[in-house]
Amino acid sequence: MQTIDRAMNVVNMLVSKSSENGLSITELSQECDLPIGSIHRVLKAMSKHGLIKQDEQSKRYGLGDIWMEYGLKMYDTLDYISIIRPELERLMHKVEESVYLYRPMGLESLIIERIDSERNLFESMINLVHGYLFMLVLPIR
């Protein structure tokens, strides 16, 4: 449907091109390649459902808080950590190294689950003790 396509185009623009200040209706009109009147109707409908919000002072648009609510509901329904944890533990025992499950987020990543190998945990503790001992022998200036 054309209306849904237009609304999702607005959402994509707000996600990809918006700064903390949001986007103006003119910017959205240009980015979405829609006349001001059409974009105004789309924004009005989206605002009614909480999908976007408009700053009262600057009149710029940003994503509505309902996306956070939807995201949290989706996260609660995905119980993949309990499903994948046994596999991560098997991998950790097989390679005898710590195992990290992460999700890419642009140029960075978010660690979702971490299982430390006992060998690495012991080595980390030894390194920590050596580090403290080294600090103790350094002269204080």
MMTF fields as JSON, N, C-alpha, C and O atoms, coordinates in Angstrom:
{
  "mmtfVersion": "1.0.0",
  "mmtfProducer": "UNKNOWN",
  "numBonds": 563,
  "numAtoms": 564,
  "numGroups": 141,
  "numChains": 1,
  "numModels": 1,
  "chainsPerModel": [1],
  "groupsPerChain": [141],
  "chainIdList": ["A"],
  "bondAtomList": [4, 2, 8, 6, 12, 10, 16, 14, 20, 18, 24, 22, 28, 26, 32, 30, 36, 34, 40, 38, 44, 42, 48, 46, 52, 50, 56, 54, 60, 58, 64, 62, 68, 66, 72, 70, 76, 74, 80, 78, 84, 82, 88, 86, 92, 90, 96, 94, 100, 98, 104, 102, 108, 106, 112, 110, 116, 114, 120, 118, 124, 122, 128, 126, 132, 130, 136, 134, 140, 138, 144, 142, 148, 146, 152, 150, 156, 154, 160, 158, 164, 162, 168, 166, 172, 170, 176, 174, 180, 178, 184, 182, 188, 186, 192, 190, 196, 194, 200, 198, 204, 202, 208, 206, 212, 210, 216, 214, 220, 218, 224, 222, 228, 226, 232, 230, 236, 234, 240, 238, 244, 242, 248, 246, 252, 250, 256, 254, 260, 258, 264, 262, 268, 266, 272, 270, 276, 274, 280, 278, 284, 282, 288, 286, 292, 290, 296, 294, 300, 298, 304, 302, 308, 306, 312, 310, 316, 314, 320, 318, 324, 322, 328, 326, 332, 330, 336, 334, 340, 338, 344, 342, 348, 346, 352, 350, 356, 354, 360, 358, 364, 362, 368, 366, 372, 370, 376, 374, 380, 378, 384, 382, 388, 386, 392, 390, 396, 394, 400, 398, 404, 402, 408, 406, 412, 410, 416, 414, 420, 418, 424, 422, 428, 426, 432, 430, 436, 434, 440, 438, 444, 442, 448, 446, 452, 450, 456, 454, 460, 458, 464, 462, 468, 466, 472, 470, 476, 474, 480, 478, 484, 482, 488, 486, 492, 490, 496, 494, 500, 498, 504, 502, 508, 506, 512, 510, 516, 514, 520, 518, 524, 522, 528, 526, 532, 530, 536, 534, 540, 538, 544, 542, 548, 546, 552, 550, 556, 554, 560, 558],
  "bondOrderList": [1, 1, 1, 1, 1, 1, 1, 1, 1, 1, 1, 1, 1, 1, 1, 1, 1, 1, 1, 1, 1, 1, 1, 1, 1, 1, 1, 1, 1, 1, 1, 1, 1, 1, 1, 1, 1, 1, 1, 1, 1, 1, 1, 1, 1, 1, 1, 1, 1, 1, 1, 1, 1, 1, 1, 1, 1, 1, 1, 1, 1, 1, 1, 1, 1, 1, 1, 1, 1, 1, 1, 1, 1, 1, 1, 1, 1, 1, 1, 1, 1, 1, 1, 1, 1, 1, 1, 1, 1, 1, 1, 1, 1, 1, 1, 1, 1, 1, 1, 1, 1, 1, 1, 1, 1, 1, 1, 1, 1, 1, 1, 1, 1, 1, 1, 1, 1, 1, 1, 1, 1, 1, 1, 1, 1, 1, 1, 1, 1, 1, 1, 1, 1, 1, 1, 1, 1, 1, 1, 1],
  "groupList": [{"groupName": "MET", "atomNameList": ["N", "CA", "C", "O"], "elementList": ["N", "C", "C", "O"], "formalChargeList": [0, 0, 0, 0], "bondAtomList": [1, 0, 2, 1, 3, 2], "bondOrderList": [1, 1, 2], "singleLetterCode": "M", "chemCompType": "L-PEPTIDE LINKING"}, {"groupName": "GLN", "atomNameList": ["N", "CA", "C", "O"], "elementList": ["N", "C", "C", "O"], "formalChargeList": [0, 0, 0, 0], "bondAtomList": [1, 0, 2, 1, 3, 2], "bondOrderList": [1, 1, 2], "singleLetterCode": "Q", "chemCompType": "L-PEPTIDE LINKING"}, {"groupName": "THR", "atomNameList": ["N", "CA", "C", "O"], "elementList": ["N", "C", "C", "O"], "formalChargeList": [0, 0, 0, 0], "bondAtomList": [1, 0, 2, 1, 3, 2], "bondOrderList": [1, 1, 2], "singleLetterCode": "T", "chemCompType": "L-PEPTIDE LINKING"}, {"groupName": "ILE", "atomNameList": ["N", "CA", "C", "O"], "elementList": ["N", "C", "C", "O"], "formalChargeList": [0, 0, 0, 0], "bondAtomList": [1, 0, 2, 1, 3, 2], "bondOrderList": [1, 1, 2], "singleLetterCode": "I", "chemCompType": "L-PEPTIDE LINKING"}, {"groupName": "ASP", "atomNameList": ["N", "CA", "C", "O"], "elementList": ["N", "C", "C", "O"], "formalChargeList": [0, 0, 0, 0], "bondAtomList": [1, 0, 2, 1, 3, 2], "bondOrderList": [1, 1, 2], "singleLetterCode": "D", "chemCompType": "L-PEPTIDE LINKING"}, {"groupName": "ARG", "atomNameList": ["N", "CA", "C", "O"], "elementList": ["N", "C", "C", "O"], "formalChargeList": [0, 0, 0, 0], "bondAtomList": [1, 0, 2, 1, 3, 2], "bondOrderList": [1, 1, 2], "singleLetterCode": "R", "chemCompType": "L-PEPTIDE LINKING"}, {"groupName": "ALA", "atomNameList": ["N", "CA", "C", "O"], "elementList": ["N", "C", "C", "O"], "formalChargeList": [0, 0, 0, 0], "bondAtomList": [1, 0, 2, 1, 3, 2], "bondOrderList": [1, 1, 2], "singleLetterCode": "A", "chemCompType": "L-PEPTIDE LINKING"}, {"groupName": "ASN", "atomNameList": ["N", "CA", "C", "O"], "elementList": ["N", "C", "C", "O"], "formalChargeList": [0, 0, 0, 0], "bondAtomList": [1, 0, 2, 1, 3, 2], "bondOrderList": [1, 1, 2], "singleLetterCode": "N", "chemCompType": "L-PEPTIDE LINKING"}, {"groupName": "VAL", "atomNameList": ["N", "CA", "C", "O"], "elementList": ["N", "C", "C", "O"], "formalChargeList": [0, 0, 0, 0], "bondAtomList": [1, 0, 2, 1, 3, 2], "bondOrderList": [1, 1, 2], "singleLetterCode": "V", "chemCompType": "L-PEPTIDE LINKING"}, {"groupName": "LEU", "atomNameList": ["N", "CA", "C", "O"], "elementList": ["N", "C", "C", "O"], "formalChargeList": [0, 0, 0, 0], "bondAtomList": [1, 0, 2, 1, 3, 2], "bondOrderList": [1, 1, 2], "singleLetterCode": "L", "chemCompType": "L-PEPTIDE LINKING"}, {"groupName": "SER", "atomNameList": ["N", "CA", "C", "O"], "elementList": ["N", "C", "C", "O"], "formalChargeList": [0, 0, 0, 0], "bondAtomList": [1, 0, 2, 1, 3, 2], "bondOrderList": [1, 1, 2], "singleLetterCode": "S", "chemCompType": "L-PEPTIDE LINKING"}, {"groupName": "LYS", "atomNameList": ["N", "CA", "C", "O"], "elementList": ["N", "C", "C", "O"], "formalChargeList": [0, 0, 0, 0], "bondAtomList": [1, 0, 2, 1, 3, 2], "bondOrderList": [1, 1, 2], "singleLetterCode": "K", "chemCompType": "L-PEPTIDE LINKING"}, {"groupName": "GLU", "atomNameList": ["N", "CA", "C", "O"], "elementList": ["N", "C", "C", "O"], "formalChargeList": [0, 0, 0, 0], "bondAtomList": [1, 0, 2, 1, 3, 2], "bondOrderList": [1, 1, 2], "singleLetterCode": "E", "chemCompType": "L-PEPTIDE LINKING"}, {"groupName": "GLY", "atomNameList": ["N", "CA", "C", "O"], "elementList": ["N", "C", "C", "O"], "formalChargeList": [0, 0, 0, 0], "bondAtomList": [1, 0, 2, 1, 3, 2], "bondOrderList": [1, 1, 2], "singleLetterCode": "G", "chemCompType": "PEPTIDE LINKING"}, {"groupName": "CYS", "atomNameList": ["N", "CA", "C", "O"], "elementList": ["N", "C", "C", "O"], "formalChargeList": [0, 0, 0, 0], "bondAtomList": [1, 0, 2, 1, 3, 2], "bondOrderList": [1, 1, 2], "singleLetterCode": "C", "chemCompType": "L-PEPTIDE LINKING"}, {"groupName": "PRO", "atomNameList": ["N", "CA", "C", "O"], "elementList": ["N", "C", "C", "O"], "formalChargeList": [0, 0, 0, 0], "bondAtomList": [1, 0, 2, 1, 3, 2], "bondOrderList": [1, 1, 2], "singleLetterCode": "P", "chemCompType": "L-PEPTIDE LINKING"}, {"groupName": "HIS", "atomNameList": ["N", "CA", "C", "O"], "elementList": ["N", "C", "C", "O"], "formalChargeList": [0, 0, 0, 0], "bondAtomList": [1, 0, 2, 1, 3, 2], "bondOrderList": [1, 1, 2], "singleLetterCode": "H", "chemCompType": "L-PEPTIDE LINKING"}, {"groupName": "TYR", "atomNameList": ["N", "CA", "C", "O"], "elementList": ["N", "C", "C", "O"], "formalChargeList": [0, 0, 0, 0], "bondAtomList": [1, 0, 2, 1, 3, 2], "bondOrderList": [1, 1, 2], "singleLetterCode": "Y", "chemCompType": "L-PEPTIDE LINKING"}, {"groupName": "TRP", "atomNameList": ["N", "CA", "C", "O"], "elementList": ["N", "C", "C", "O"], "formalChargeList": [0, 0, 0, 0], "bondAtomList": [1, 0, 2, 1, 3, 2], "bondOrderList": [1, 1, 2], "singleLetterCode": "W", "chemCompType": "L-PEPTIDE LINKING"}, {"groupName": "PHE", "atomNameList": ["N", "CA", "C", "O"], "elementList": ["N", "C", "C", "O"], "formalChargeList": [0, 0, 0, 0], "bondAtomList": [1, 0, 2, 1, 3, 2], "bondOrderList": [1, 1, 2], "singleLetterCode": "F", "chemCompType": "L-PEPTIDE LINKING"}],
  "groupTypeList": [0, 1, 2, 3, 4, 5, 6, 0, 7, 8, 8, 7, 0, 9, 8, 10, 11, 10, 10, 12, 7, 13, 9, 10, 3, 2, 12, 9, 10, 1, 12, 14, 4, 9, 15, 3, 13, 10, 3, 16, 5, 8, 9, 11, 6, 0, 10, 11, 16, 13, 9, 3, 11, 1, 4, 12, 1, 10, 11, 5, 17, 13, 9, 13, 4, 3, 18, 0, 12, 17, 13, 9, 11, 0, 17, 4, 2, 9, 4, 17, 3, 10, 3, 3, 5, 15, 12, 9, 12, 5, 9, 0, 16, 11, 8, 12, 12, 10, 8, 17, 9, 17, 5, 15, 0, 13, 9, 12, 10, 9, 3, 3, 12, 5, 3, 4, 10, 12, 5, 7, 9, 19, 12, 10, 0, 3, 7, 9, 8, 16, 13, 17, 9, 19, 0, 9, 8, 9, 15, 3, 5],
  "groupIdList": [1, 2, 3, 4, 5, 6, 7, 8, 9, 10, 11, 12, 13, 14, 15, 16, 17, 18, 19, 20, 21, 22, 23, 24, 25, 26, 27, 28, 29, 30, 31, 32, 33, 34, 35, 36, 37, 38, 39, 40, 41, 42, 43, 44, 45, 46, 47, 48, 49, 50, 51, 52, 53, 54, 55, 56, 57, 58, 59, 60, 61, 62, 63, 64, 65, 66, 67, 68, 69, 70, 71, 72, 73, 74, 75, 76, 77, 78, 79, 80, 81, 82, 83, 84, 85, 86, 87, 88, 89, 90, 91, 92, 93, 94, 95, 96, 97, 98, 99, 100, 101, 102, 103, 104, 105, 106, 107, 108, 109, 110, 111, 112, 113, 114, 115, 116, 117, 118, 119, 120, 121, 122, 123, 124, 125, 126, 127, 128, 129, 130, 131, 132, 133, 134, 135, 136, 137, 138, 139, 140, 141],
  "secStructList": [7, 2, 2, 2, 2, 2, 2, 2, 2, 2, 2, 2, 2, 2, 2, 2, 6, 7, 7, 6, 6, 7, 5, 7, 2, 2, 2, 2, 2, 2, 2, 2, 6, 7, 7, 2, 2, 2, 2, 2, 2, 2, 2, 2, 2, 2, 2, 2, 6, 6, 1, 3, 3, 3, 7, 6, 6, 6, 7, 7, 3, 3, 3, 7, 6, 2, 2, 2, 2, 2, 2, 2, 2, 2, 2, 2, 2, 7, 7, 2, 2, 2, 2, 2, 2, 2, 2, 2, 2, 2, 2, 2, 2, 2, 2, 6, 1, 7, 3, 3, 3, 3, 3, 3, 3, 6, 6, 3, 3, 3, 3, 3, 3, 3, 3, 7, 7, 2, 2, 2, 2, 2, 2, 2, 2, 2, 2, 2, 2, 2, 2, 2, 2, 2, 2, 2, 2, 1, 7, 7, 7],
  "xCoordList": [0.836, 0.0, 0.876, 1.93, 0.417, 1.183, 1.348, 2.415, 0.3, 0.372, 1.408, 2.184, 1.418, 2.387, 3.799, 4.726, 3.964, 5.274, 5.766, 6.931, 4.882, 5.266, 5.622, 6.614, 4.809, 5.079, 6.411, 7.18, 6.69, 7.955, 9.136, 10.236, 8.924, 9.967, 10.302, 11.472, 9.284, 9.492, 10.268, 11.217, 9.857, 10.547, 12.012, 12.895, 12.279, 13.656, 14.478, 15.653, 13.865, 14.572, 14.878, 15.977, 13.911, 14.134, 15.196, 15.943, 15.267, 16.287, 17.663, 18.641, 17.742, 19.051, 19.588, 20.802, 18.742, 19.219, 18.99, 19.521, 18.224, 17.867, 18.995, 19.661, 19.193, 20.125, 19.285, 18.108, 19.874, 19.12, 17.98, 16.979, 18.138, 17.141, 15.977, 14.989, 16.057, 15.0, 15.101, 16.103, 14.052, 14.01, 12.79, 11.745, 12.931, 11.803, 10.904, 11.295, 9.697, 8.777, 9.34, 9.13, 10.054, 10.676, 11.753, 11.826, 12.593, 13.639, 13.035, 13.511, 11.979, 11.324, 10.697, 10.76, 10.093, 9.485, 10.533, 10.294, 11.688, 12.759, 13.348, 13.538, 13.632, 14.249, 13.314, 13.767, 12.021, 11.042, 10.496, 9.73, 10.896, 10.452, 8.924, 8.31, 8.339, 6.888, 6.563, 7.322, 5.436, 5.017, 4.725, 4.379, 4.867, 4.631, 3.248, 3.112, 2.224, 0.861, 0.762, 0.131, 1.378, 1.339, 2.101, 1.629, 3.273, 4.075, 3.377, 3.465, 2.687, 1.94, 0.855, 0.687, 0.124, -0.924, -0.332, -0.884, 0.779, 1.431, 1.9, 1.704, 2.519, 3.018, 1.873, 2.005, 0.763, -0.392, -0.924, -1.215, -1.05, -1.542, -0.554, -0.963, 0.734, 1.745, 1.796, 1.977, 1.637, 1.63, 0.443, 0.571, -0.691, -1.91, -1.686, -2.263, -0.854, -0.585, 0.704, 1.111, 1.336, 2.537, 3.796, 4.823, 3.742, 4.914, 5.967, 7.158, 5.541, 6.458, 5.989, 4.862, 6.857, 6.478, 7.112, 8.143, 6.468, 6.971, 7.339, 6.559, 8.535, 8.973, 8.153, 8.067, 7.56, 6.677, 7.404, 6.837, 8.639, 9.367, 9.986, 9.802, 10.713, 11.443, 10.59, 10.934, 9.467, 8.57, 9.222, 8.733, 10.334, 11.032, 10.471, 9.964, 10.577, 9.997, 11.066, 12.191, 10.677, 11.524, 10.651, 9.425, 11.277, 10.52, 9.769, 10.253, 8.584, 7.79, 8.287, 9.023, 7.883, 8.317, 7.738, 8.233, 6.705, 6.067, 7.02, 6.864, 8.013, 8.993, 9.773, 10.101, 10.075, 10.781, 9.907, 10.381, 8.638, 7.705, 7.617, 7.66, 7.494, 7.437, 8.731, 8.698, 9.856, 11.146, 11.297, 11.781, 10.885, 10.981, 10.05, 10.398, 8.876, 7.96, 8.558, 8.462, 9.165, 9.809, 10.967, 11.134, 11.76, 12.903, 12.434, 13.059, 11.325, 10.799, 10.317, 10.32, 9.903, 9.41, 10.54, 10.327, 11.726, 12.857, 13.732, 14.577, 13.529, 14.31, 15.423, 15.537, 16.238, 17.272, 18.506, 19.296, 18.694, 19.864, 19.796, 20.788, 18.633, 18.528, 18.667, 19.082, 18.325, 18.448, 19.902, 20.381, 20.598, 21.951, 23.036, 24.159, 22.728, 23.742, 24.414, 25.638, 23.666, 24.35, 25.349, 26.407, 25.019, 25.956, 27.196, 28.311, 27.002, 28.147, 29.039, 30.264, 28.427, 29.203, 29.988, 31.151, 29.355, 30.067, 31.258, 32.346, 31.042, 32.122, 33.252, 34.427, 32.898, 33.905, 34.75, 35.97, 34.111, 34.859, 35.714, 36.819, 35.222, 35.951, 37.205, 38.267, 37.098, 38.246, 39.034, 40.113, 38.506, 39.136, 39.463, 40.514, 38.561, 38.681, 37.343, 36.312, 37.36, 36.107, 35.328, 35.91, 34.009, 33.13, 32.203, 31.615, 32.091, 31.222, 30.195, 30.526, 28.953, 27.903, 27.598, 27.217, 27.773, 27.523, 26.676, 26.558, 26.087, 25.258, 25.864, 26.083, 26.137, 26.685, 25.693, 24.486, 26.228, 25.431, 26.23, 26.973, 26.081, 26.859, 28.32, 28.674, 29.179, 30.612, 31.023, 32.197, 30.075, 30.348, 29.555, 28.897, 29.62, 28.823, 28.374, 28.983, 27.302, 26.745, 26.919, 26.416, 27.626, 27.801, 26.498, 26.024, 25.933, 24.656, 24.869, 24.151, 25.855, 26.15, 27.645, 28.294, 28.191, 29.621, 29.811, 29.228, 30.639, 30.978, 32.493, 33.158, 33.032, 34.481, 34.952, 34.36, 36.025, 36.604, 37.318, 37.807, 37.372, 38.037, 39.514, 40.101, 40.117, 41.544, 41.776, 42.694, 40.958, 41.127, 40.816, 41.443, 39.848, 39.508, 40.689, 41.017, 41.334, 42.502, 43.649, 44.296, 43.91, 44.97, 44.683, 45.601, 43.437, 43.066, 43.335, 43.805, 43.03, 43.279, 44.78, 45.199, 45.598, 47.056, 47.571, 48.365, 47.111, 47.542, 47.134, 47.885, 45.955, 45.484, 46.381, 46.756, 46.724, 47.608, 48.989, 49.556, 49.526, 50.817, 50.748, 51.69, 49.647, 49.477, 49.493, 50.122, 48.795, 48.786, 50.166, 50.599, 50.87, 52.213, 53.151, 53.981, 53.029, 53.855, 53.589, 54.511, 52.313, 51.966, 52.547, 52.917, 52.629, 53.148, 54.631, 55.091, 55.392, 56.819, 57.188, 58.346, 56.238, 56.524, 56.714, 55.97, 57.687, 57.863, 56.723, 56.263, 56.297, 55.246, 55.884, 56.805, 55.414, 55.988, 55.026, 55.335],
  "yCoordList": [-1.188, 0.0, 1.245, 1.292, 2.232, 3.467, 4.185, 4.729, 4.188, 4.893, 4.26, 4.961, 2.936, 2.245, 2.471, 2.685, 2.423, 2.682, 4.078, 4.261, 5.048, 6.428, 6.552, 7.188, 5.941, 6.006, 5.347, 5.878, 4.199, 3.518, 4.286, 4.233, 4.985, 5.848, 6.962, 7.29, 7.536, 8.571, 7.982, 8.591, 6.794, 6.142, 5.917, 6.222, 5.39, 5.146, 6.432, 6.436, 7.518, 8.807, 9.288, 9.773, 9.155, 9.6, 8.759, 9.265, 7.491, 6.62, 6.931, 7.037, 7.076, 7.193, 8.619, 8.812, 9.603, 10.961, 11.921, 13.031, 11.523, 12.427, 12.549, 11.569, 13.746, 13.969, 14.03, 13.668, 14.479, 14.629, 15.626, 15.562, 16.546, 17.595, 17.171, 17.9, 16.021, 15.581, 16.235, 16.871, 16.069, 16.627, 17.517, 17.262, 18.553, 19.446, 18.811, 17.855, 19.345, 18.824, 19.041, 18.216, 20.149, 20.42, 19.392, 18.874, 19.092, 18.086, 16.715, 15.995, 16.359, 15.073, 15.036, 14.018, 16.142, 16.233, 16.001, 15.265, 16.631, 16.487, 15.078, 14.468, 14.567, 13.242, 12.131, 11.15, 12.283, 11.26, 11.5, 10.692, 12.615, 12.974, 13.022, 12.463, 13.722, 13.901, 15.382, 16.121, 15.825, 17.215, 17.472, 16.551, 18.712, 19.089, 18.632, 18.112, 18.818, 18.42, 16.938, 16.532, 16.131, 14.674, 14.267, 13.442, 14.842, 14.475, 14.944, 14.288, 16.068, 16.577, 15.579, 15.313, 15.028, 14.05, 12.775, 12.216, 12.322, 11.131, 11.375, 10.53, 12.53, 12.859, 12.977, 12.552, 13.545, 13.703, 12.333, 12.109, 11.417, 10.069, 9.319, 8.639, 9.439, 8.753, 9.305, 8.556, 10.61, 11.257, 10.777, 10.558, 10.617, 10.153, 8.797, 8.512, 7.969, 6.631, 6.54, 5.448, 7.66, 7.679, 7.218, 7.013, 7.05, 6.578, 7.669, 7.375, 8.907, 10.042, 11.068, 11.009, 11.998, 13.114, 14.375, 14.34, 15.49, 16.781, 17.617, 17.756, 18.164, 19.064, 20.348, 20.96, 20.746, 21.927, 23.209, 24.061, 23.355, 24.6, 24.633, 25.598, 23.588, 23.6, 23.135, 23.375, 22.463, 21.907, 20.789, 20.42, 20.255, 19.171, 17.832, 17.713, 16.83, 15.517, 14.494, 14.525, 13.6, 12.476, 11.253, 11.333, 10.138, 8.913, 9.007, 9.603, 8.416, 8.387, 7.331, 6.419, 7.46, 6.532, 5.133, 4.184, 4.999, 3.692, 2.663, 1.462, 3.142, 2.213, 1.506, 0.327, 2.213, 1.604, 0.534, -0.551, 0.849, -0.117, -1.365, -2.485, -1.171, -2.306, -3.123, -4.353, -2.433, -3.115, -3.958, -5.088, -3.414, -4.168, -5.381, -6.441, -5.22, -6.362, -7.45, -8.638, -7.04, -8.015, -8.706, -9.921, -7.938, -8.503, -9.551, -10.6, -9.251, -10.187, -11.491, -12.533, -11.439, -12.652, -13.499, -14.665, -12.933, -13.666, -14.199, -13.482, -15.434, -16.037, -16.888, -18.077, -16.274, -17.046, -17.264, -18.162, -16.485, -16.675, -18.046, -18.774, -18.398, -19.706, -20.847, -21.947, -20.596, -21.627, -21.778, -22.894, -20.657, -20.712, -20.886, -21.266, -20.617, -20.702, -22.078, -22.132, -23.205, -24.509, -24.668, -25.272, -24.131, -24.198, -23.362, -23.767, -22.198, -21.342, -22.036, -21.959, -22.709, -23.434, -24.579, -24.797, -25.318, -26.406, -25.844, -26.42, -24.726, -24.094, -23.658, -23.838, -23.09, -22.627, -23.801, -23.68, -24.939, -26.119, -26.7, -27.181, -26.661, -27.229, -26.422, -27.0, -25.108, -24.273, -23.801, -23.228, -24.036, -23.629, -22.142, -21.722, -21.376, -19.916, -19.317, -19.988, -18.061, -17.363, -17.161, -17.004, -17.169, -17.05, -15.86, -15.692, -15.043, -13.871, -13.962, -14.304, -13.656, -13.529, -12.041, -11.406, -11.507, -10.084, -9.815, -10.647, -8.631, -8.199, -6.932, -5.963, -6.934, -5.715, -4.559, -4.736, -3.385, -2.16, -1.066, -0.332, -0.955, 0.014, -0.37, -1.485, 0.545, 0.279, -0.347, -0.656, -0.533, -1.11, -2.4, -2.85, -2.989, -4.181, -4.174, -3.533, -4.897, -5.008, -6.443, -7.36, -6.659, -8.007, -8.411, -7.75, -9.511, -9.99, -11.05, -11.087, -11.909, -12.975, -13.245, -13.147, -13.587, -13.86, -15.052, -15.123, -15.982, -17.131, -17.195, -17.41, -17.007, -17.028, -18.445, -19.176, -18.829, -20.157, -20.111, -19.064, -21.249, -21.319, -21.001, -20.37, -21.44, -21.183, -19.682, -19.139, -19.014, -17.573, -16.808, -15.788, -17.299, -16.659, -16.74, -15.758, -17.914, -18.088, -17.202, -16.542, -17.182, -16.333, -14.858, -14.091, -14.461, -13.07, -12.704, -11.606, -13.645, -13.384, -13.266, -12.399, -14.123, -14.071, -12.725, -12.058, -12.333, -11.055, -9.882, -8.917, -9.965, -8.906, -8.814, -7.718, -9.961, -9.986, -9.435, -8.631, -9.857, -9.336, -7.83, -7.107, -7.366, -5.931, -5.155, -4.101, -5.685, -5.024, -5.054, -4.062, -6.19, -6.286, -5.305, -4.675, -5.172, -4.238, -2.809, -2.002, -2.504, -1.145, -0.864, 0.272, -1.889, -1.699, -1.352, -0.646, -1.848, -1.597, -0.329, 0.086, 0.294, 1.545, 2.679, 2.77, 3.521, 4.644, 5.658, 5.88, 6.25, 7.283, 8.618, 8.987, 9.365, 10.679, 11.766, 12.945],
  "zCoordList": [0.0, 0.0, 0.0, 0.635, -0.718, -0.855, 0.488, 0.773, 1.308, 2.59, 3.507, 4.156, 3.558, 4.408, 3.881, 4.662, 2.578, 1.978, 2.348, 2.703, 2.264, 2.602, 4.076, 4.431, 4.934, 6.373, 6.71, 7.512, 6.106, 6.387, 5.813, 6.364, 4.731, 4.177, 5.172, 5.368, 5.793, 6.813, 7.993, 8.486, 8.44, 9.563, 9.211, 10.013, 8.031, 7.612, 7.557, 7.922, 7.104, 7.063, 8.474, 8.744, 9.373, 10.75, 11.441, 12.279, 11.097, 11.694, 11.113, 11.853, 9.802, 9.156, 9.059, 9.128, 8.904, 8.649, 9.804, 9.797, 10.772, 11.858, 12.87, 13.202, 13.344, 14.45, 15.725, 15.713, 16.801, 18.043, 17.874, 18.588, 16.927, 16.733, 15.851, 15.764, 15.196, 14.308, 12.938, 12.611, 12.145, 10.795, 10.65, 11.247, 9.86, 9.594, 8.551, 7.88, 8.416, 7.409, 6.005, 5.115, 5.806, 4.507, 4.209, 3.095, 5.2, 5.014, 4.715, 3.837, 5.456, 5.213, 3.829, 3.139, 3.424, 2.099, 1.009, 0.052, 1.166, 0.18, 0.194, -0.859, 1.38, 1.503, 1.021, 0.43, 1.27, 0.875, -0.529, -1.054, -1.127, -2.477, -2.572, -3.48, -1.582, -1.532, -1.379, -0.752, -1.948, -1.735, -0.251, 0.49, 0.165, 1.566, 2.031, 3.138, 1.203, 1.586, 1.873, 2.85, 1.033, 1.226, 2.476, 3.258, 2.663, 3.839, 5.107, 6.145, 5.029, 6.188, 6.598, 7.788, 5.645, 5.95, 6.551, 7.5, 6.004, 6.531, 7.96, 8.834, 8.199, 9.544, 10.544, 11.692, 10.119, 11.005, 11.428, 12.603, 10.461, 10.772, 11.665, 12.606, 11.38, 12.176, 13.598, 14.557, 13.723, 15.032, 15.868, 17.072, 15.23, 15.91, 16.573, 17.622, 15.963, 16.484, 17.3, 17.699, 17.545, 18.374, 17.671, 18.32, 16.356, 15.621, 15.481, 15.387, 15.468, 15.426, 16.438, 16.929, 16.739, 17.61, 17.06, 16.388, 17.363, 16.895, 18.108, 19.05, 18.066, 19.123, 19.03, 17.966, 20.13, 20.145, 19.765, 19.081, 20.197, 19.937, 18.546, 17.804, 18.194, 16.922, 15.742, 14.585, 16.047, 15.017, 14.203, 13.135, 14.721, 14.022, 14.502, 15.617, 13.627, 13.892, 14.256, 13.756, 15.135, 15.522, 15.726, 15.641, 15.992, 16.237, 17.553, 18.515, 17.587, 18.804, 19.77, 19.391, 21.008, 22.055, 21.893, 22.501, 21.088, 20.924, 20.312, 20.53, 19.541, 18.959, 20.052, 19.914, 21.142, 22.274, 22.918, 23.254, 23.083, 23.654, 22.781, 23.289, 21.474, 20.55, 20.599, 20.604, 20.633, 20.684, 21.941, 21.88, 23.074, 24.327, 24.32, 24.841, 23.733, 23.637, 22.743, 23.051, 21.653, 20.767, 21.481, 21.367, 22.213, 22.929, 23.939, 24.097, 24.619, 25.612, 24.985, 25.64, 23.725, 23.076, 22.495, 22.162, 22.372, 21.8, 22.922, 23.456, 23.269, 24.346, 23.752, 24.053, 22.91, 22.232, 23.1, 22.812, 24.136, 25.003, 25.674, 25.698, 26.218, 26.887, 25.889, 26.256, 24.634, 23.605, 23.156, 22.954, 23.002, 22.441, 23.509, 23.177, 24.778, 25.825, 25.893, 26.011, 25.824, 25.841, 24.694, 24.872, 23.522, 22.391, 22.664, 22.333, 23.268, 23.611, 24.639, 24.554, 25.603, 26.614, 25.983, 26.325, 25.053, 24.353, 23.576, 23.588, 22.909, 22.147, 23.074, 22.755, 24.212, 25.175, 25.664, 25.77, 25.963, 26.414, 25.294, 25.546, 24.075, 22.936, 22.622, 22.395, 22.605, 22.237, 23.453, 23.307, 24.645, 25.9, 25.912, 26.395, 25.381, 25.366, 25.758, 25.699, 26.155, 26.445, 25.153, 24.079, 25.272, 24.115, 24.333, 25.402, 23.297, 23.337, 22.223, 21.087, 22.55, 21.547, 21.46, 22.444, 20.271, 20.121, 18.903, 18.003, 18.894, 17.776, 17.206, 17.932, 15.906, 15.286, 15.389, 15.225, 15.661, 15.721, 15.029, 15.679, 13.725, 12.967, 12.983, 12.6, 13.423, 13.493, 14.821, 15.023, 15.715, 17.02, 17.178, 16.24, 18.357, 18.621, 20.076, 20.933, 20.329, 21.669, 22.129, 21.48, 23.245, 23.781, 24.458, 25.382, 23.974, 24.497, 25.566, 26.565, 25.354, 26.313, 26.305, 25.265, 27.472, 27.59, 28.517, 29.599, 28.065, 28.9, 28.961, 27.948, 30.157, 30.339, 30.591, 31.385, 29.906, 30.157, 31.492, 31.916, 32.143, 33.441, 33.309, 34.188, 32.207, 31.981, 31.843, 32.457, 31.049, 30.866, 32.138, 32.425, 32.904, 34.158, 35.117, 35.782, 35.193, 36.054, 35.582, 36.396, 34.263, 33.725, 33.986, 34.279, 33.885, 34.145, 35.592, 35.888, 36.505, 37.923, 38.187, 38.953, 37.566, 37.733, 37.208, 37.87, 36.013, 35.438, 36.321, 36.464, 36.908, 37.796, 39.029, 39.446, 39.611, 40.787, 40.407, 41.147, 39.271, 38.821, 38.612, 38.938, 38.075, 37.856, 39.165, 39.265, 40.17, 41.475, 42.107, 42.693, 41.996, 42.558, 41.863, 42.518, 40.548, 39.798, 40.252, 40.373, 40.504, 40.94, 42.321, 42.619, 43.163, 44.513, 44.53, 45.427, 43.532, 43.533, 42.779, 42.814, 42.102, 41.382, 42.397, 43.373, 42.17, 43.102, 42.892, 41.772, 43.984, 43.915, 43.705, 44.434, 42.716, 42.427, 42.781, 42.607]
}
